[in-house]
Amino acid sequence: QVTLRESGPALVRPTQTLTLTCTFSGFSLSTSGMCVNWIRQPPGKALEWLARIDWDDDKYYSTSLKTRLTISKDTSKNQVVLTMTNMDPVDTATYYCARMFTAYGYYFDYWGQGTLVTVSS
Amino acid sequence: DIQMTQSPSSVSASVGDRVTITCRASQGSSNWLVWYQLKPAKAPRLLIYGATSLQTGVPSRFSGSGSGTDFTLTISSLQPEDFATYYCQQANSFPLTFGGGTKVEVK
C-alpha cells in the first residue's frame, strides 16, 4: 500500500525559509524510474507543480521558483524534503507531495493529503 | 511552458446528469493528458492517464477522450461522491502544468 504524508509548520513568517518533509511508504525511491514531486494549491486557485527528485538524485524545478527551491531525499528514511526560501504571503497554499513513476509517464499516481502553510506576520 | 485552459470553471449538475469538462493545451501534447479529482481534506485522486486510460479502481462512468490539443473528461451519470473539483494536467514535458480546475457543484 503506497502512502505519502506531508509535514511541516502551519505558519511561517514572511522572509523565513519553509521546510517541508514528505514521508512515504509502499515504494522505494531507489527503484529506477521512481520520483517524488511537490505540488501546491493556493486557496481558491489552481494546482502548481514545484519540484521533482528522481531515484538517481536528478532534480527538476519550477521555472518561476527555481531560485527559491531545494529538493533532497533520504532514501534510508523514505523521506523527501523541500525547502523554499524568502516566503511571502502569496506562498500561502496547501502543499502536496506525490509519487511519479516515469516508466508509466509524467503523472502522479499517489498523493498525500497535503499540508496547509500560511505565510503571515 | 505549456498552458492548459480548462472549461467551464464550474458546472451545476444533479445526480444522474452527464457532465463534460474540456481541457485545451497551448501546444500539442499527443495523448499525454491526465485528469485528477480533488476533494477538501483528501488526497487528490488520479482518474485518467494517457488521455483515455482509466486508473485502476476508478468507476467506469468516468471516461477521457481527445488527443493533440483538445481533451475531454466525461462523467456519464453523476453520483453523489463525484461532486468535487477536477483538474487536467499535461504530462508531455516539464514543467508539468495544470488546468485552472472545474468545480462540479450541486444544482
mmCIF file of C-alpha atoms in Angstrom:
data_model
loop_
_atom_site.group_PDB
_atom_site.id
_atom_site.type_symbol
_atom_site.label_atom_id
_atom_site.label_comp_id
_atom_site.label_asym_id
_atom_site.label_seq_id
_atom_site.Cartn_x
_atom_site.Cartn_y
_atom_site.Cartn_z
ATOM 1 C CA GLN A 1 0.000 0.000 0.000
ATOM 2 C CA VAL A 2 1.500 3.297 -1.121
ATOM 3 C CA THR A 3 1.118 6.230 1.248
ATOM 4 C CA LEU A 4 2.630 9.703 1.434
ATOM 5 C CA ARG A 5 2.344 12.214 4.244
ATOM 6 C CA GLU A 6 3.450 15.831 4.316
ATOM 7 C CA SER A 7 4.658 17.513 7.492
ATOM 8 C CA GLY A 8 5.923 20.938 8.364
ATOM 9 C CA PRO A 9 4.951 24.205 10.008
ATOM 10 C CA ALA A 10 1.409 25.504 9.610
ATOM 11 C CA LEU A 11 2.530 29.119 9.974
ATOM 12 C CA VAL A 12 5.605 30.786 8.538
ATOM 13 C CA ARG A 13 6.643 34.441 8.820
ATOM 14 C CA PRO A 14 7.424 36.475 5.706
ATOM 15 C CA THR A 15 11.092 36.190 4.607
ATOM 16 C CA GLN A 16 11.533 32.935 6.532
ATOM 17 C CA THR A 17 12.513 29.620 4.972
ATOM 18 C CA LEU A 18 9.905 26.867 4.768
ATOM 19 C CA THR A 19 10.994 23.265 5.233
ATOM 20 C CA LEU A 20 8.530 20.507 4.362
ATOM 21 C CA THR A 21 9.047 16.776 4.714
ATOM 22 C CA CYS A 22 7.329 14.053 2.723
ATOM 23 C CA THR A 23 7.418 10.662 4.439
ATOM 24 C CA PHE A 24 6.350 7.795 2.254
ATOM 25 C CA SER A 25 5.860 4.044 2.367
ATOM 26 C CA GLY A 26 4.977 1.256 -0.006
ATOM 27 C CA PHE A 27 7.669 2.029 -2.559
ATOM 28 C CA SER A 28 11.394 2.728 -2.698
ATOM 29 C CA LEU A 29 12.975 5.875 -4.070
ATOM 30 C CA SER A 30 15.958 3.762 -5.076
ATOM 31 C CA THR A 31 13.876 1.965 -7.695
ATOM 32 C CA SER A 32 14.801 3.010 -11.214
ATOM 33 C CA GLY A 33 12.181 5.411 -12.593
ATOM 34 C CA MET A 34 10.731 6.379 -9.229
ATOM 35 C CA CYS A 35 10.322 10.062 -8.357
ATOM 36 C CA VAL A 36 8.723 12.223 -5.692
ATOM 37 C CA ASN A 37 7.263 15.604 -6.564
ATOM 38 C CA TRP A 38 5.924 18.631 -4.711
ATOM 39 C CA ILE A 39 2.803 20.448 -5.885
ATOM 40 C CA ARG A 40 0.929 23.311 -4.235
ATOM 41 C CA GLN A 41 -2.522 24.860 -4.377
ATOM 42 C CA PRO A 42 -3.173 28.381 -3.080
ATOM 43 C CA PRO A 43 -6.663 28.840 -1.610
ATOM 44 C CA GLY A 44 -9.209 29.042 -4.423
ATOM 45 C CA LYS A 45 -6.555 28.685 -7.101
ATOM 46 C CA ALA A 46 -5.171 26.005 -9.361
ATOM 47 C CA LEU A 47 -2.516 23.396 -8.763
ATOM 48 C CA GLU A 48 1.103 24.345 -9.398
ATOM 49 C CA TRP A 49 3.941 21.865 -9.825
ATOM 50 C CA LEU A 50 7.040 22.860 -7.842
ATOM 51 C CA ALA A 51 9.824 20.277 -7.904
ATOM 52 C CA ARG A 52 10.801 16.674 -8.566
ATOM 53 C CA ILE A 53 13.568 14.399 -7.325
ATOM 54 C CA ASP A 54 14.455 11.137 -9.023
ATOM 55 C CA TRP A 55 15.781 7.786 -7.836
ATOM 56 C CA ASP A 56 19.207 8.765 -9.227
ATOM 57 C CA ASP A 57 19.126 12.173 -7.452
ATOM 58 C CA ASP A 58 18.319 14.162 -10.585
ATOM 59 C CA LYS A 59 16.309 17.240 -9.659
ATOM 60 C CA TYR A 60 13.865 19.456 -11.555
ATOM 61 C CA TYR A 61 12.323 22.763 -10.512
ATOM 62 C CA SER A 62 9.536 25.127 -11.470
ATOM 63 C CA THR A 63 10.901 27.743 -13.840
ATOM 64 C CA SER A 64 9.473 30.634 -11.829
ATOM 65 C CA LEU A 65 10.514 29.344 -8.395
ATOM 66 C CA LYS A 66 13.803 27.569 -9.066
ATOM 67 C CA THR A 67 15.933 30.194 -7.324
ATOM 68 C CA ARG A 68 13.997 29.646 -4.080
ATOM 69 C CA LEU A 69 13.554 25.863 -4.040
ATOM 70 C CA THR A 70 15.755 22.978 -2.980
ATOM 71 C CA ILE A 71 14.640 19.357 -3.017
ATOM 72 C CA SER A 72 16.553 16.496 -1.402
ATOM 73 C CA LYS A 73 15.994 12.920 -0.352
ATOM 74 C CA ASP A 74 16.969 10.486 2.374
ATOM 75 C CA THR A 75 16.345 7.102 0.831
ATOM 76 C CA SER A 76 17.091 5.223 4.038
ATOM 77 C CA LYS A 77 14.373 7.167 5.862
ATOM 78 C CA ASN A 78 11.902 7.176 2.952
ATOM 79 C CA GLN A 79 11.761 10.959 3.092
ATOM 80 C CA VAL A 80 11.923 13.839 0.648
ATOM 81 C CA VAL A 81 12.500 17.388 1.875
ATOM 82 C CA LEU A 82 11.560 20.621 0.124
ATOM 83 C CA THR A 83 12.884 23.979 1.247
ATOM 84 C CA MET A 84 11.540 27.269 -0.024
ATOM 85 C CA THR A 85 13.359 30.460 0.895
ATOM 86 C CA ASN A 86 12.107 34.013 1.344
ATOM 87 C CA MET A 87 8.480 33.079 1.993
ATOM 88 C CA ASP A 88 5.782 35.607 1.108
ATOM 89 C CA PRO A 89 2.027 35.726 1.821
ATOM 90 C CA VAL A 90 1.389 34.702 -1.809
ATOM 91 C CA ASP A 91 3.060 31.391 -0.955
ATOM 92 C CA THR A 92 0.157 30.541 1.346
ATOM 93 C CA ALA A 93 -1.089 27.224 -0.017
ATOM 94 C CA THR A 94 -1.727 23.566 0.582
ATOM 95 C CA TYR A 95 1.481 21.741 -0.258
ATOM 96 C CA TYR A 96 1.278 18.180 -1.564
ATOM 97 C CA CYS A 97 3.868 15.538 -2.226
ATOM 98 C CA ALA A 98 3.113 12.931 -4.865
ATOM 99 C CA ARG A 99 4.696 9.889 -6.396
ATOM 100 C CA MET A 100 5.609 9.603 -10.057
ATOM 101 C CA PHE A 101 6.916 6.504 -11.804
ATOM 102 C CA THR A 102 8.430 7.657 -15.070
ATOM 103 C CA ALA A 103 8.015 4.209 -16.605
ATOM 104 C CA TYR A 104 4.287 4.974 -16.537
ATOM 105 C CA GLY A 105 4.539 8.598 -17.580
ATOM 106 C CA TYR A 106 4.813 12.078 -16.176
ATOM 107 C CA TYR A 107 1.869 11.996 -13.814
ATOM 108 C CA PHE A 108 1.143 11.450 -10.140
ATOM 109 C CA ASP A 109 -0.480 8.179 -9.187
ATOM 110 C CA TYR A 110 -0.380 8.643 -5.407
ATOM 111 C CA TRP A 111 -0.649 11.841 -3.416
ATOM 112 C CA GLY A 112 -0.509 12.855 0.218
ATOM 113 C CA GLN A 113 -3.428 14.681 1.815
ATOM 114 C CA GLY A 114 -1.497 17.925 1.792
ATOM 115 C CA THR A 115 -0.436 20.371 4.471
ATOM 116 C CA LEU A 116 -1.689 23.942 4.663
ATOM 117 C CA VAL A 117 1.036 26.522 5.097
ATOM 118 C CA THR A 118 0.041 30.082 5.920
ATOM 119 C CA VAL A 119 2.528 32.904 5.483
ATOM 120 C CA SER A 120 1.696 35.800 7.759
ATOM 121 C CA SER A 121 3.353 38.140 10.193
ATOM 122 C CA ASP B 1 5.759 26.223 -20.707
ATOM 123 C CA ILE B 2 2.600 24.527 -21.997
ATOM 124 C CA GLN B 3 -0.522 26.416 -20.910
ATOM 125 C CA MET B 4 -3.629 24.401 -20.059
ATOM 126 C CA THR B 5 -7.055 26.011 -20.393
ATOM 127 C CA GLN B 6 -9.926 24.212 -18.735
ATOM 128 C CA SER B 7 -13.632 24.917 -19.124
ATOM 129 C CA PRO B 8 -16.044 25.516 -17.635
ATOM 130 C CA SER B 9 -14.632 26.769 -14.346
ATOM 131 C CA SER B 10 -17.741 25.462 -12.620
ATOM 132 C CA VAL B 11 -20.798 23.437 -13.520
ATOM 133 C CA SER B 12 -24.006 22.863 -11.590
ATOM 134 C CA ALA B 13 -25.428 19.402 -12.048
ATOM 135 C CA SER B 14 -27.749 16.848 -10.490
ATOM 136 C CA VAL B 15 -27.229 13.213 -9.637
ATOM 137 C CA GLY B 16 -27.618 11.201 -12.819
ATOM 138 C CA ASP B 17 -26.563 14.031 -15.129
ATOM 139 C CA ARG B 18 -23.908 13.681 -17.792
ATOM 140 C CA VAL B 19 -21.056 16.115 -17.171
ATOM 141 C CA THR B 20 -18.395 17.080 -19.692
ATOM 142 C CA ILE B 21 -15.232 19.051 -18.925
ATOM 143 C CA THR B 22 -12.820 20.220 -21.581
ATOM 144 C CA CYS B 23 -9.113 20.982 -21.493
ATOM 145 C CA ARG B 24 -7.064 22.656 -24.206
ATOM 146 C CA ALA B 25 -3.264 22.684 -24.409
ATOM 147 C CA SER B 26 -1.327 25.592 -25.904
ATOM 148 C CA GLN B 27 0.905 23.080 -27.661
ATOM 149 C CA GLY B 28 0.198 19.585 -28.911
ATOM 150 C CA SER B 29 0.593 17.011 -26.158
ATOM 151 C CA SER B 30 -0.164 13.875 -28.193
ATOM 152 C CA ASN B 31 -2.112 11.829 -25.633
ATOM 153 C CA TRP B 32 -0.077 12.952 -22.636
ATOM 154 C CA LEU B 33 -3.049 14.247 -20.682
ATOM 155 C CA VAL B 34 -4.112 13.321 -17.177
ATOM 156 C CA TRP B 35 -7.211 14.052 -15.074
ATOM 157 C CA TYR B 36 -7.423 14.296 -11.292
ATOM 158 C CA GLN B 37 -10.257 14.659 -8.781
ATOM 159 C CA LEU B 38 -9.755 16.855 -5.720
ATOM 160 C CA LYS B 39 -11.889 16.967 -2.609
ATOM 161 C CA PRO B 40 -11.249 19.061 0.511
ATOM 162 C CA ALA B 41 -9.007 17.416 3.087
ATOM 163 C CA LYS B 42 -8.481 14.330 0.931
ATOM 164 C CA ALA B 43 -5.585 13.158 -1.148
ATOM 165 C CA PRO B 44 -6.082 14.036 -4.827
ATOM 166 C CA ARG B 45 -7.093 11.078 -6.949
ATOM 167 C CA LEU B 46 -5.777 10.101 -10.361
ATOM 168 C CA LEU B 47 -8.698 9.324 -12.668
ATOM 169 C CA ILE B 48 -7.423 9.148 -16.242
ATOM 170 C CA TYR B 49 -3.928 8.905 -17.731
ATOM 171 C CA GLY B 50 -2.784 8.827 -21.335
ATOM 172 C CA ALA B 51 -5.912 10.866 -22.180
ATOM 173 C CA THR B 52 -8.162 7.793 -22.253
ATOM 174 C CA SER B 53 -6.914 5.138 -19.821
ATOM 175 C CA LEU B 54 -8.892 4.621 -16.631
ATOM 176 C CA GLN B 55 -6.777 4.323 -13.485
ATOM 177 C CA THR B 56 -7.304 1.096 -11.552
ATOM 178 C CA GLY B 57 -10.247 1.360 -9.189
ATOM 179 C CA VAL B 58 -11.867 4.349 -10.883
ATOM 180 C CA PRO B 59 -15.520 3.756 -11.810
ATOM 181 C CA SER B 60 -16.283 3.256 -15.482
ATOM 182 C CA ARG B 61 -18.664 6.244 -15.514
ATOM 183 C CA PHE B 62 -15.501 8.334 -15.884
ATOM 184 C CA SER B 63 -14.003 8.469 -19.348
ATOM 185 C CA GLY B 64 -11.460 10.553 -21.206
ATOM 186 C CA SER B 65 -11.067 11.404 -24.850
ATOM 187 C CA GLY B 66 -9.060 13.601 -27.173
ATOM 188 C CA SER B 67 -5.542 13.992 -28.495
ATOM 189 C CA GLY B 68 -3.206 16.745 -29.638
ATOM 190 C CA THR B 69 -4.508 19.910 -28.013
ATOM 191 C CA ASP B 70 -8.150 19.183 -27.111
ATOM 192 C CA PHE B 71 -9.255 16.775 -24.428
ATOM 193 C CA THR B 72 -12.453 15.897 -22.582
ATOM 194 C CA LEU B 73 -13.394 14.288 -19.288
ATOM 195 C CA THR B 74 -16.913 12.866 -19.165
ATOM 196 C CA ILE B 75 -18.869 11.615 -16.188
ATOM 197 C CA SER B 76 -21.672 9.617 -17.736
ATOM 198 C CA SER B 77 -24.018 9.562 -14.754
ATOM 199 C CA LEU B 78 -23.035 11.834 -11.892
ATOM 200 C CA GLN B 79 -23.037 10.211 -8.462
ATOM 201 C CA PRO B 80 -23.140 11.968 -5.063
ATOM 202 C CA GLU B 81 -19.468 11.215 -4.440
ATOM 203 C CA ASP B 82 -18.481 12.910 -7.719
ATOM 204 C CA PHE B 83 -19.133 16.460 -6.509
ATOM 205 C CA ALA B 84 -15.567 17.710 -6.463
ATOM 206 C CA THR B 85 -13.068 19.778 -8.414
ATOM 207 C CA TYR B 86 -11.401 18.287 -11.467
ATOM 208 C CA TYR B 87 -8.041 19.232 -12.963
ATOM 209 C CA CYS B 88 -6.299 18.316 -16.168
ATOM 210 C CA GLN B 89 -2.505 18.137 -16.394
ATOM 211 C CA GLN B 90 -0.246 17.903 -19.409
ATOM 212 C CA ALA B 91 2.183 15.023 -18.995
ATOM 213 C CA ASN B 92 4.236 15.782 -22.090
ATOM 214 C CA SER B 93 7.102 17.855 -20.739
ATOM 215 C CA PHE B 94 8.475 19.668 -17.724
ATOM 216 C CA PRO B 95 7.485 21.933 -16.189
ATOM 217 C CA LEU B 96 4.268 19.979 -15.776
ATOM 218 C CA THR B 97 1.267 22.292 -15.883
ATOM 219 C CA PHE B 98 -2.345 22.053 -14.794
ATOM 220 C CA GLY B 99 -5.619 23.499 -15.968
ATOM 221 C CA GLY B 100 -7.451 26.005 -13.811
ATOM 222 C CA GLY B 101 -9.900 23.430 -12.456
ATOM 223 C CA THR B 102 -13.608 22.729 -12.849
ATOM 224 C CA LYS B 103 -15.805 22.609 -9.773
ATOM 225 C CA VAL B 104 -18.769 20.276 -10.111
ATOM 226 C CA GLU B 105 -21.464 21.595 -7.795
ATOM 227 C CA VAL B 106 -24.926 20.505 -6.742
ATOM 228 C CA LYS B 107 -27.649 22.091 -8.835
#
